[in-house]
Coordinates of C-alpha atoms (C1' of nucleotides) in Angstrom, one line a residue:
Chain H
X131 CA 0.8 -8.4 20.7
X132 CA -2.1 -10.1 19.0
X133 CA -3.7 -7.9 16.6
X134 CA -6.8 -9.8 15.6
X135 CA -9.0 -8.3 13.0
X136 CA -12.5 -9.3 14.1
X137 CA -13.8 -7.9 10.8
X138 CA -11.6 -10.0 8.6
X139 CA -13.2 -12.7 6.5
X140 CA -10.5 -15.0 7.8
X141 CA -11.8 -17.0 10.8
X142 CA -10.4 -15.8 14.1
X143 CA -8.8 -19.1 14.9
X144 CA -6.9 -19.0 11.6
X145 CA -5.6 -15.6 12.4
X146 CA -4.4 -16.8 15.7
X147 CA -2.6 -19.8 14.2
X148 CA -1.0 -17.5 11.7
X149 CA 0.1 -15.0 14.2
X150 CA 1.5 -17.6 16.6
X151 CA 3.4 -19.2 13.8
X152 CA 4.9 -15.9 13.0
X153 CA 6.0 -15.4 16.6
X154 CA 7.5 -18.8 16.7
X155 CA 9.2 -18.4 13.3
X156 CA 10.7 -15.0 14.3
X157 CA 11.7 -16.6 17.6
X158 CA 9.9 -14.1 19.7
X159 CA 8.5 -17.3 21.3
X160 CA 11.5 -19.5 22.0
X161 CA 11.6 -23.3 21.9
X162 CA 10.0 -24.9 24.9
X163 CA 8.7 -21.6 26.0
X164 CA 5.2 -21.8 27.5
X165 CA 2.3 -20.3 25.6
X166 CA -0.4 -18.3 27.5
X167 CA -3.1 -20.6 28.8
X168 CA -6.3 -20.9 26.8
X169 CA -8.4 -19.2 29.4
X170 CA -5.9 -16.4 30.0
X171 CA -5.6 -15.6 26.3
X172 CA -9.4 -15.9 25.8
X173 CA -9.9 -13.3 28.5
X174 CA -7.2 -11.0 27.2
X175 CA -8.5 -11.1 23.7
X176 CA -12.1 -11.3 24.8
X177 CA -12.9 -14.1 22.5
X178 CA -14.4 -17.5 23.1
X179 CA -12.0 -20.1 24.7
X180 CA -13.2 -22.6 22.2
X181 CA -11.6 -20.5 19.5
X182 CA -8.3 -20.4 21.3
X183 CA -8.5 -24.1 21.8
X184 CA -9.1 -24.7 18.2
X185 CA -6.1 -22.6 17.2
X186 CA -3.8 -24.4 19.7
X187 CA -5.0 -27.8 18.4
X188 CA -4.3 -26.7 14.8
X189 CA -0.7 -25.6 15.8
X190 CA -0.2 -28.9 17.5
X191 CA -1.2 -30.8 14.4
X192 CA 1.1 -28.7 12.3
X193 CA 3.9 -29.5 14.7
X194 CA 4.6 -26.0 16.0
X195 CA 3.6 -26.6 19.6
X196 CA 3.1 -29.5 21.9
X197 CA 0.6 -29.7 24.8
X198 CA 1.0 -31.5 28.1
X199 CA -2.2 -32.2 29.9
X200 CA -2.4 -30.3 33.1
X201 CA 0.6 -28.2 32.4
X202 CA 0.0 -26.2 29.2
X203 CA 1.2 -25.7 25.7
X204 CA 4.8 -25.2 24.6
X205 CA 6.8 -24.2 21.6
X206 CA 8.0 -27.3 19.8
X207 CA 11.5 -27.6 18.3
X208 CA 11.4 -27.5 14.5
X209 CA 11.1 -31.3 14.2
X210 CA 12.2 -33.1 11.2
X211 CA 9.7 -35.8 10.5
X212 CA 6.9 -33.4 9.7
X213 CA 9.1 -30.9 8.0
X214 CA 9.5 -32.9 4.8
X215 CA 5.8 -32.7 3.9
X216 CA 5.4 -29.2 5.2
X217 CA 8.3 -28.1 3.1
X218 CA 6.7 -29.7 0.1
X219 CA 3.4 -27.8 0.7
X220 CA 5.1 -24.5 1.4
X221 CA 7.2 -24.8 -1.8
X222 CA 4.1 -25.4 -3.8
X223 CA 2.3 -22.5 -2.4
X224 CA 5.4 -20.4 -2.9
X225 CA 5.6 -21.2 -6.6
X226 CA 1.9 -20.3 -7.0
X227 CA 2.3 -17.0 -5.2
X228 CA 5.6 -16.1 -6.9
X229 CA 4.0 -16.8 -10.3
X230 CA 1.1 -14.5 -9.5
X231 CA 3.4 -11.8 -8.2
X232 CA 5.5 -11.9 -11.3
X233 CA 2.4 -12.0 -13.5
X234 CA 1.3 -8.8 -11.7
X235 CA 4.6 -7.2 -12.5
X236 CA 7.0 -7.8 -9.6
X237 CA 10.5 -8.3 -11.0
X238 CA 12.9 -11.0 -10.0
X239 CA 15.2 -8.3 -8.6
X240 CA 12.5 -7.1 -6.2
X241 CA 11.8 -10.6 -5.1
X242 CA 15.5 -11.2 -4.3
X243 CA 15.6 -8.1 -2.3
X244 CA 12.7 -9.2 -0.3
X245 CA 14.3 -12.6 0.3
X246 CA 17.5 -11.0 1.5
X247 CA 15.5 -8.8 4.0
X248 CA 13.7 -11.8 5.4
X249 CA 17.0 -13.7 5.7
X250 CA 18.4 -10.8 7.7
X251 CA 15.3 -10.5 9.9
X252 CA 15.1 -14.2 10.8
X253 CA 18.8 -14.4 11.6
X254 CA 18.7 -11.4 13.8
X255 CA 15.2 -11.3 15.3
X256 CA 14.6 -7.8 14.0
X257 CA 11.2 -6.3 14.1
X258 CA 8.8 -7.1 11.3
X259 CA 6.4 -5.1 9.2
X260 CA 3.1 -5.4 10.9
X261 CA 0.8 -7.6 8.8
Chain T
X738 CA -6.9 -30.6 -16.9
X739 CA -8.9 -29.6 -13.9
X740 CA -8.1 -31.7 -10.9
X741 CA -10.8 -30.9 -8.4
X742 CA -10.8 -32.5 -5.0
X743 CA -14.5 -32.8 -4.2
X744 CA -13.6 -33.8 -0.6
X745 CA -11.2 -31.0 0.1
X746 CA -12.1 -28.4 2.7
X747 CA -11.4 -25.8 0.2
X748 CA -14.7 -24.9 -1.7
X749 CA -14.9 -26.2 -5.2
X750 CA -15.4 -22.8 -6.7
X751 CA -12.2 -21.6 -5.0
X752 CA -10.3 -24.5 -6.4
X753 CA -11.6 -23.6 -9.8
X754 CA -10.6 -20.0 -9.3
X755 CA -7.2 -21.0 -8.4
X756 CA -6.7 -23.4 -11.2
X757 CA -8.0 -21.0 -13.8
X758 CA -5.8 -18.2 -12.5
X759 CA -2.9 -20.5 -12.9
X760 CA -3.8 -21.2 -16.5
X761 CA -4.1 -17.5 -17.2
X762 CA -0.9 -16.6 -15.4
X763 CA 1.1 -19.3 -17.3
X764 CA -0.6 -18.1 -20.5
X765 CA -2.0 -21.4 -21.3
X766 CA -5.2 -19.3 -21.7
X767 CA -4.3 -16.3 -23.7
X768 CA -5.8 -12.8 -23.5
X769 CA -9.3 -12.6 -25.0
X770 CA -9.4 -16.4 -25.4
X771 CA -12.8 -17.8 -24.7
X772 CA -13.2 -19.9 -21.6
X773 CA -15.4 -23.0 -21.7
X774 CA -19.0 -22.1 -21.3
X775 CA -20.5 -22.4 -17.8
X776 CA -22.7 -25.3 -18.8
X777 CA -20.1 -27.2 -20.8
X778 CA -17.5 -27.0 -18.0
X779 CA -20.2 -28.0 -15.5
X780 CA -20.9 -31.1 -17.5
X781 CA -17.3 -31.9 -18.0
X782 CA -16.5 -31.7 -14.3
X783 CA -19.9 -33.1 -13.3
X784 CA -20.5 -30.2 -10.9
X785 CA -23.4 -27.8 -10.8
X786 CA -23.4 -24.9 -13.3
X787 CA -24.0 -22.5 -10.4
X788 CA -20.7 -23.4 -8.9
X789 CA -18.9 -22.7 -12.1
X790 CA -20.6 -19.4 -12.4
X791 CA -19.6 -18.5 -8.9
X792 CA -16.0 -19.2 -9.9
X793 CA -16.3 -17.2 -13.1
X794 CA -17.9 -14.3 -11.2
X795 CA -15.1 -14.3 -8.7
X796 CA -12.5 -14.3 -11.4
X797 CA -14.3 -11.4 -13.0
X798 CA -14.3 -9.4 -9.8
X799 CA -10.6 -10.1 -9.4
X800 CA -10.1 -8.8 -12.9
X801 CA -8.8 -12.0 -14.6
X802 CA -11.7 -12.6 -16.9
X803 CA -14.8 -10.8 -18.3
X804 CA -18.1 -12.3 -19.1
X805 CA -20.6 -11.1 -21.7
X806 CA -24.2 -12.2 -21.5
X807 CA -25.1 -14.2 -24.6
X808 CA -21.5 -14.4 -25.8
X809 CA -19.3 -16.1 -23.2
X810 CA -16.5 -15.6 -20.8
X811 CA -13.0 -14.4 -21.9
X812 CA -9.6 -13.9 -20.5
X813 CA -9.0 -10.2 -19.5
X814 CA -5.8 -8.3 -20.0
X815 CA -4.2 -7.3 -16.8
X816 CA -6.1 -4.4 -15.4
X817 CA -3.9 -1.7 -13.9
X818 CA -6.2 0.0 -11.4
X819 CA -6.9 -3.3 -9.6
X820 CA -3.3 -4.4 -9.8
X821 CA -2.0 -1.9 -7.3
X822 CA -4.0 -3.3 -4.4
X823 CA -3.6 -6.9 -5.5
X824 CA 0.1 -6.4 -5.6
X825 CA 0.1 -5.1 -2.1
X826 CA -1.8 -8.2 -0.9
X827 CA 0.3 -10.6 -2.8
X828 CA 3.5 -9.1 -1.5
X829 CA 2.3 -9.4 2.1
X830 CA 1.4 -13.0 1.6
X831 CA 4.7 -13.6 0.0
X832 CA 6.6 -12.2 2.9
X833 CA 4.7 -14.5 5.3
X834 CA 5.3 -17.6 3.1
X835 CA 8.9 -16.8 2.4
X836 CA 9.5 -16.4 6.2
X837 CA 7.9 -19.8 6.8
X838 CA 9.9 -21.5 4.1
X839 CA 13.2 -20.1 5.3
X840 CA 12.3 -21.1 8.9
X841 CA 11.7 -24.6 7.6
X842 CA 15.2 -24.6 6.1
X843 CA 14.8 -23.4 2.5
X844 CA 17.9 -21.4 1.6
X845 CA 18.0 -18.1 -0.2
X846 CA 19.8 -19.8 -3.1
X847 CA 17.0 -22.3 -3.6
X848 CA 14.5 -19.6 -3.6
X849 CA 16.4 -17.7 -6.2
X850 CA 16.6 -20.8 -8.4
X851 CA 12.8 -21.1 -8.1
X852 CA 12.3 -17.5 -9.1
X853 CA 14.5 -17.9 -12.1
X854 CA 12.5 -21.0 -13.2
X855 CA 9.2 -19.2 -12.9
X856 CA 10.6 -16.3 -14.8
X857 CA 11.5 -18.6 -17.6
X858 CA 8.2 -20.4 -17.7
X859 CA 6.2 -17.2 -17.8
X860 CA 8.4 -15.2 -20.2
X861 CA 8.9 -18.2 -22.5
X862 CA 5.3 -18.8 -23.3
X863 CA 4.9 -16.0 -25.9
X864 CA 6.9 -14.1 -28.4
X865 CA 9.8 -12.1 -27.0
X866 CA 9.2 -8.8 -28.6
X867 CA 5.8 -8.4 -27.1
X868 CA 7.2 -6.6 -24.1
Chain W
X913 CA -39.0 -1.0 5.4
X914 CA -37.8 -2.9 2.3
X915 CA -40.1 -2.3 -0.6
X916 CA -39.0 -5.0 -3.1
X917 CA -40.6 -5.1 -6.5
X918 CA -40.6 -8.8 -7.3
X919 CA -41.7 -8.1 -10.9
X920 CA -39.1 -5.5 -11.6
X921 CA -36.5 -6.1 -14.3
X922 CA -33.9 -5.2 -11.7
X923 CA -32.8 -8.4 -9.9
X924 CA -34.0 -8.7 -6.3
X925 CA -30.6 -8.9 -4.9
X926 CA -29.6 -5.6 -6.6
X927 CA -32.7 -3.9 -5.2
X928 CA -31.7 -5.2 -1.8
X929 CA -28.1 -3.9 -2.3
X930 CA -29.4 -0.5 -3.3
X931 CA -31.9 -0.3 -0.4
X932 CA -29.3 -1.3 2.2
X933 CA -26.8 1.1 0.8
X934 CA -29.4 3.8 1.2
X935 CA -30.0 2.9 4.9
X936 CA -26.2 2.9 5.5
X937 CA -25.6 6.2 3.7
X938 CA -28.4 7.9 5.6
X939 CA -27.1 6.4 8.8
X940 CA -30.3 4.6 9.6
X941 CA -27.9 1.7 10.0
X942 CA -24.9 2.9 12.0
X943 CA -21.4 1.7 11.8
X944 CA -20.8 -1.8 13.4
X945 CA -24.5 -2.2 13.8
X946 CA -25.7 -5.7 13.1
X947 CA -27.8 -6.4 10.0
X948 CA -30.7 -8.8 10.2
X949 CA -29.5 -12.3 9.7
X950 CA -29.7 -13.9 6.3
X951 CA -32.4 -16.3 7.3
X952 CA -34.4 -13.8 9.3
X953 CA -34.5 -11.3 6.5
X954 CA -35.3 -14.0 4.0
X955 CA -38.3 -15.0 6.1
X956 CA -39.4 -11.4 6.6
X957 CA -39.3 -10.7 2.9
X958 CA -40.4 -14.2 1.9
X959 CA -37.5 -14.6 -0.5
X960 CA -34.8 -17.2 -0.7
X961 CA -31.9 -17.0 1.8
X962 CA -29.5 -17.4 -1.1
X963 CA -30.7 -14.2 -2.6
X964 CA -30.2 -12.3 0.6
X965 CA -26.7 -13.7 0.9
X966 CA -25.9 -12.7 -2.6
X967 CA -26.9 -9.2 -1.7
X968 CA -24.9 -9.2 1.5
X969 CA -21.9 -10.6 -0.4
X970 CA -22.1 -7.8 -2.9
X971 CA -22.3 -5.2 -0.2
X972 CA -19.3 -6.8 1.4
X973 CA -17.3 -6.6 -1.9
X974 CA -18.3 -3.0 -2.3
X975 CA -17.1 -2.3 1.2
X976 CA -20.3 -1.3 2.9
X977 CA -20.6 -4.3 5.3
X978 CA -18.5 -7.1 6.6
X979 CA -19.7 -10.6 7.5
X980 CA -18.3 -13.0 10.1
X981 CA -19.2 -16.7 9.9
X982 CA -21.0 -17.7 13.1
X983 CA -21.6 -14.1 14.2
X984 CA -23.5 -12.1 11.6
X985 CA -23.2 -9.2 9.2
X986 CA -22.3 -5.7 10.3
X987 CA -22.1 -2.2 8.8
X988 CA -18.5 -1.4 7.8
X989 CA -16.9 2.0 8.3
X990 CA -16.0 3.7 5.0
X991 CA -12.9 2.1 3.7
X992 CA -10.4 4.5 2.2
X993 CA -8.6 2.3 -0.3
X994 CA -11.8 1.3 -2.1
X995 CA -13.2 4.8 -1.9
X996 CA -10.9 6.3 -4.5
X997 CA -12.1 4.2 -7.3
X998 CA -15.7 4.2 -6.2
X999 CA -15.5 8.0 -6.1
X1000 CA -14.3 8.1 -9.7
X1001 CA -17.2 5.9 -10.8
X1002 CA -19.8 7.8 -8.9
X1003 CA -18.6 11.1 -10.2
X1004 CA -18.8 9.9 -13.8
X1005 CA -22.3 8.6 -13.3
X1006 CA -23.2 11.9 -11.7
X1007 CA -22.0 13.9 -14.7
X1008 CA -24.1 11.8 -17.0
X1009 CA -27.2 12.1 -14.8
X1010 CA -26.8 15.8 -14.2
X1011 CA -26.5 16.4 -17.9
X1012 CA -29.6 14.5 -18.5
X1013 CA -31.5 16.3 -15.8
X1014 CA -30.5 19.7 -17.1
X1015 CA -31.4 18.7 -20.6
X1016 CA -34.8 17.9 -19.3
X1017 CA -35.1 21.3 -17.8
X1018 CA -33.9 21.1 -14.3
X1019 CA -32.2 24.3 -13.4
X1020 CA -28.9 24.7 -11.6
X1021 CA -30.8 26.4 -8.7
X1022 CA -33.0 23.4 -8.2
X1023 CA -30.0 21.1 -8.2
X1024 CA -28.3 23.2 -5.6
X1025 CA -31.4 23.1 -3.4
X1026 CA -31.4 19.3 -3.7
X1027 CA -27.8 19.2 -2.7
X1028 CA -28.4 21.3 0.3
X1029 CA -31.3 19.1 1.4
X1030 CA -29.2 16.0 1.1
X1031 CA -26.4 17.6 3.0
X1032 CA -28.7 18.3 5.8
X1033 CA -30.2 14.9 5.9
X1034 CA -26.9 13.2 6.0
X1035 CA -25.2 15.5 8.4
X1036 CA -28.2 15.9 10.7
X1037 CA -28.7 12.2 11.5
X1038 CA -26.1 12.1 14.2
X1039 CA -24.5 14.2 16.9
X1040 CA -22.9 17.3 15.5
X1041 CA -19.5 17.1 17.3
X1042 CA -18.7 13.8 15.6
X1043 CA -17.3 15.5 12.6
Chain R
X825 CA -17.6 8.4 -32.4
X826 CA -19.1 5.4 -30.7
X827 CA -16.7 3.9 -28.3
X828 CA -18.4 0.7 -27.3
X829 CA -16.7 -1.5 -24.7
X830 CA -17.4 -5.0 -25.8
X831 CA -15.9 -6.2 -22.5
X832 CA -18.2 -4.2 -20.2
X833 CA -20.7 -5.9 -18.2
X834 CA -23.3 -3.4 -19.5
X835 CA -25.2 -4.9 -22.5
X836 CA -24.1 -3.4 -25.8
X837 CA -27.5 -2.1 -26.6
X838 CA -27.6 -0.2 -23.3
X839 CA -24.2 1.4 -24.1
X840 CA -25.6 2.4 -27.4
X841 CA -28.7 4.0 -25.8
X842 CA -26.6 5.8 -23.3
X843 CA -24.1 7.1 -25.9
X844 CA -26.9 8.3 -28.3
X845 CA -28.7 10.0 -25.5
X846 CA -25.4 11.8 -24.7
X847 CA -25.1 12.9 -28.3
X848 CA -28.6 14.2 -28.3
X849 CA -28.3 15.9 -25.0
X850 CA -25.1 17.7 -26.0
X851 CA -26.8 18.6 -29.3
X852 CA -24.1 16.9 -31.4
X853 CA -27.2 15.3 -32.9
X854 CA -29.7 18.1 -33.6
X855 CA -33.5 17.9 -33.5
X856 CA -34.9 16.2 -36.6
X857 CA -31.5 15.1 -37.7
X858 CA -31.4 11.6 -39.1
X859 CA -29.6 8.9 -37.3
X860 CA -27.5 6.4 -39.2
X861 CA -29.5 3.5 -40.5
X862 CA -29.6 0.3 -38.5
X863 CA -27.6 -1.6 -41.1
X864 CA -25.0 1.1 -41.7
X865 CA -24.3 1.4 -38.0
X866 CA -24.3 -2.3 -37.6
X867 CA -21.6 -2.6 -40.2
X868 CA -19.6 0.3 -38.9
X869 CA -19.5 -1.1 -35.4
X870 CA -19.4 -4.7 -36.5
X871 CA -22.2 -5.7 -34.2
X872 CA -25.5 -7.5 -34.8
X873 CA -28.2 -5.3 -36.4
X874 CA -30.7 -6.7 -33.9
X875 CA -28.7 -5.0 -31.2
X876 CA -28.9 -1.6 -32.9
X877 CA -32.5 -2.2 -33.5
X878 CA -33.1 -2.8 -29.8
X879 CA -31.2 0.4 -28.9
X880 CA -33.3 2.5 -31.3
X881 CA -36.5 1.0 -30.1
X882 CA -35.5 1.8 -26.5
X883 CA -34.7 5.4 -27.5
X884 CA -38.0 5.7 -29.2
X885 CA -39.8 4.4 -26.0
X886 CA -37.9 7.0 -23.9
X887 CA -38.9 9.7 -26.4
X888 CA -35.5 10.7 -27.6
X889 CA -36.0 9.7 -31.2
X890 CA -38.9 8.8 -33.6
X891 CA -38.9 6.4 -36.5
X892 CA -40.7 6.7 -39.8
X893 CA -41.2 3.4 -41.6
X894 CA -39.2 3.4 -44.8
X895 CA -37.4 6.6 -44.0
X896 CA -35.3 6.1 -40.9
X897 CA -34.9 7.4 -37.3
X898 CA -34.7 11.0 -36.3
X899 CA -33.9 13.0 -33.2
X900 CA -37.1 14.0 -31.4
X901 CA -37.7 17.4 -29.9
X902 CA -37.7 17.3 -26.1
X903 CA -41.4 16.6 -25.8
X904 CA -43.3 17.6 -22.8
X905 CA -45.8 14.8 -22.1
X906 CA -43.1 12.3 -21.3
X907 CA -40.8 14.7 -19.7
X908 CA -42.8 14.9 -16.5
X909 CA -42.4 11.3 -15.6
X910 CA -38.8 11.1 -16.9
X911 CA -38.0 14.1 -14.7
X912 CA -39.4 12.4 -11.7
X913 CA -37.3 9.3 -12.3
X914 CA -34.1 11.3 -13.1
X915 CA -34.5 13.4 -10.0
X916 CA -34.9 10.3 -7.8
X917 CA -31.8 8.7 -9.3
X918 CA -30.0 12.0 -8.8
X919 CA -30.8 12.1 -5.1
X920 CA -29.5 8.6 -4.6
X921 CA -26.3 9.3 -6.5
X922 CA -25.7 12.6 -4.8
X923 CA -26.3 11.0 -1.4
X924 CA -23.8 8.3 -2.2
X925 CA -21.2 10.8 -3.5
X926 CA -21.5 12.9 -0.4
X927 CA -21.3 9.9 1.8
X928 CA -18.1 9.1 0.0
X929 CA -16.8 12.5 0.8
X930 CA -17.6 14.7 -2.1
X931 CA -18.4 18.2 -0.8
X932 CA -21.3 20.4 -1.8
X933 CA -18.8 22.9 -3.3
X934 CA -17.4 20.3 -5.6
X935 CA -20.8 19.3 -6.7
X936 CA -21.8 22.9 -7.5
X937 CA -18.7 23.3 -9.5
X938 CA -19.6 20.2 -11.5
X939 CA -23.1 21.6 -12.1
X940 CA -21.7 24.9 -13.4
X941 CA -19.4 23.1 -15.8
X942 CA -22.2 21.0 -17.2
X943 CA -24.4 24.1 -17.5
X944 CA -21.7 25.7 -19.6
X945 CA -21.1 22.7 -21.8
X946 CA -24.8 22.2 -22.6
X947 CA -25.5 25.8 -23.4
X948 CA -22.5 26.0 -25.7
X949 CA -22.1 22.6 -27.2
X950 CA -18.6 22.3 -25.9
X951 CA -16.8 19.0 -26.1
X952 CA -17.4 16.6 -23.3
X953 CA -15.1 14.4 -21.2
X954 CA -15.3 11.1 -22.8
X955 CA -17.4 8.5 -21.1
Chain N
dG76 C1' -26.5 -21.1 -27.0
dT77 C1' -24.5 -17.7 -23.8
dG78 C1' -24.4 -15.7 -19.0
dG79 C1' -27.4 -14.4 -15.0
dT80 C1' -31.1 -14.8 -11.4
dC81 C1' -33.9 -17.3 -8.3
dT82 C1' -35.9 -21.1 -5.5
dA83 C1' -36.0 -25.1 -2.3
dG84 C1' -33.7 -27.7 0.4
dA85 C1' -29.4 -30.0 2.3
dC86 C1' -25.1 -29.7 4.7
dC87 C1' -20.8 -27.7 6.6
dA88 C1' -17.9 -24.4 9.4
dC89 C1' -17.5 -21.0 13.0
dA90 C1' -18.4 -18.8 17.6
Chain X
dG560 C1' -27.5 -19.6 16.0
dT561 C1' -24.5 -17.4 12.3
dG562 C1' -22.6 -17.1 7.4
dG563 C1' -21.1 -20.0 3.4
dT564 C1' -21.2 -23.8 -0.1
dC565 C1' -23.5 -26.9 -3.2
dT566 C1' -27.2 -29.1 -6.0
dA567 C1' -31.1 -29.6 -9.1
dG568 C1' -33.9 -27.6 -11.8
dA569 C1' -36.6 -23.4 -13.7
dC570 C1' -36.7 -19.2 -16.1
dC571 C1' -35.0 -14.7 -18.1
dA572 C1' -32.0 -11.6 -21.0
dC573 C1' -28.6 -10.9 -24.6
dT574 C1' -26.5 -11.9 -29.1

DNA sequence: GTGGTCTAGACCACA
DNA sequence: GTGGTCTAGACCACT
């Protein structure tokens, strides 16, 4: 379920954040569903609990999850107040990446096809090309 | 022209790489055009020449520029052999980012509009018959 | 173990890269084995840590090792995607060097002997059934 | 005849040295044949005469050509005194490169085929894969 | 004057 | 403790 690449240059906690976001976005993890506890996950993945902790904290900051002391961490509903700024950031990143892709030769048609596929996969919860 | 955020978590040299890529992609910097010299740019931005050089070296590795000892650094024409793997990476990143954007409520229509705008901005910078 | 020639025209970091490649190729350093830390090696060789790091970074780019912040640097298993282009480069270099050697009077027989010796030294370093 | 890559990281004078060596080795340039004058070549290639000068000096040091003041530069016969040490160096380089090639998956058979091809091309003065 | 290498020494981020 | 970034300042190689 969590395919962490220990060899990647990307810090482990960032990989975790990314992966968990993905699971939330594709609604594998539903709203208010409880995430595995820090310790459990640390054991499962055989990595340092501090690293899990850091990932959860980051997700909380970004508004994807919320934590209740003594109970655990839960998937947050896509809340509105934070969305505005996140949207802004994501759009900016998107423009950069789309520019680069097109500079490298990806056509507008290809991009539209990709968009349509994603649209379908989000709506339906279909499986997703693995990383 | 170069808005560096010295306080950012993102390393200065990476910011530089990103910014210069942008200028190359949007063809503000044309193929074979000379970049500012390491020392000149360092003075302009009041950062260490080594940092500039690190950025230039990274751009060279990524195939965006080439540097010649004693002459200077120049914009490279898109290299085909490197493009294949870069394309793969960019597409993967794109899928992630597009998913996130659509989860946050960006519609397919909006995305297509963005794509068309980018297409115009890249295609419009130079003569049309160059293709 | 590392015979660096501080006076050589060849940069220290390149000498290091070459030497470490050798150790990896001859499997003195095995896959996933940890390399000496940047600082340790710097002390041992009495050269600047930055120089070691530059060498390690170069080896990482070339796909021979991978580095993880906070953990260390490790020997990478041969990466396929990079191999194709590296192979091409190495073959070209080989043709040049072989031509030169034969011009200088090395016979084909001698070369074949050398090849067989290398084959033995690479293949013989580890268990036989690993192939 | 001289395909210099101004964009290459390899200094121009080194490219020249390499290319001229190649022409001598493949006997396109015969023993005692006169090389183009520094100025002529500089004009032809539109590069700085100093750069040509440096290449010729290097070739002279390595024993591939000899220069006579006021007359020009000429291809030297493969002389013996220098050959011994050159041979040693070339063999060492060869071992490194062959090891790397085999580590990357080139088989002994392939290498032998390459050797046979080169042997044929040197003996006969056949054309040579460019660069 | 150009890029490239190296040092000494400080500081940050990750596990 | 690990790797990674940055600075200040020196020196080399190439054109």
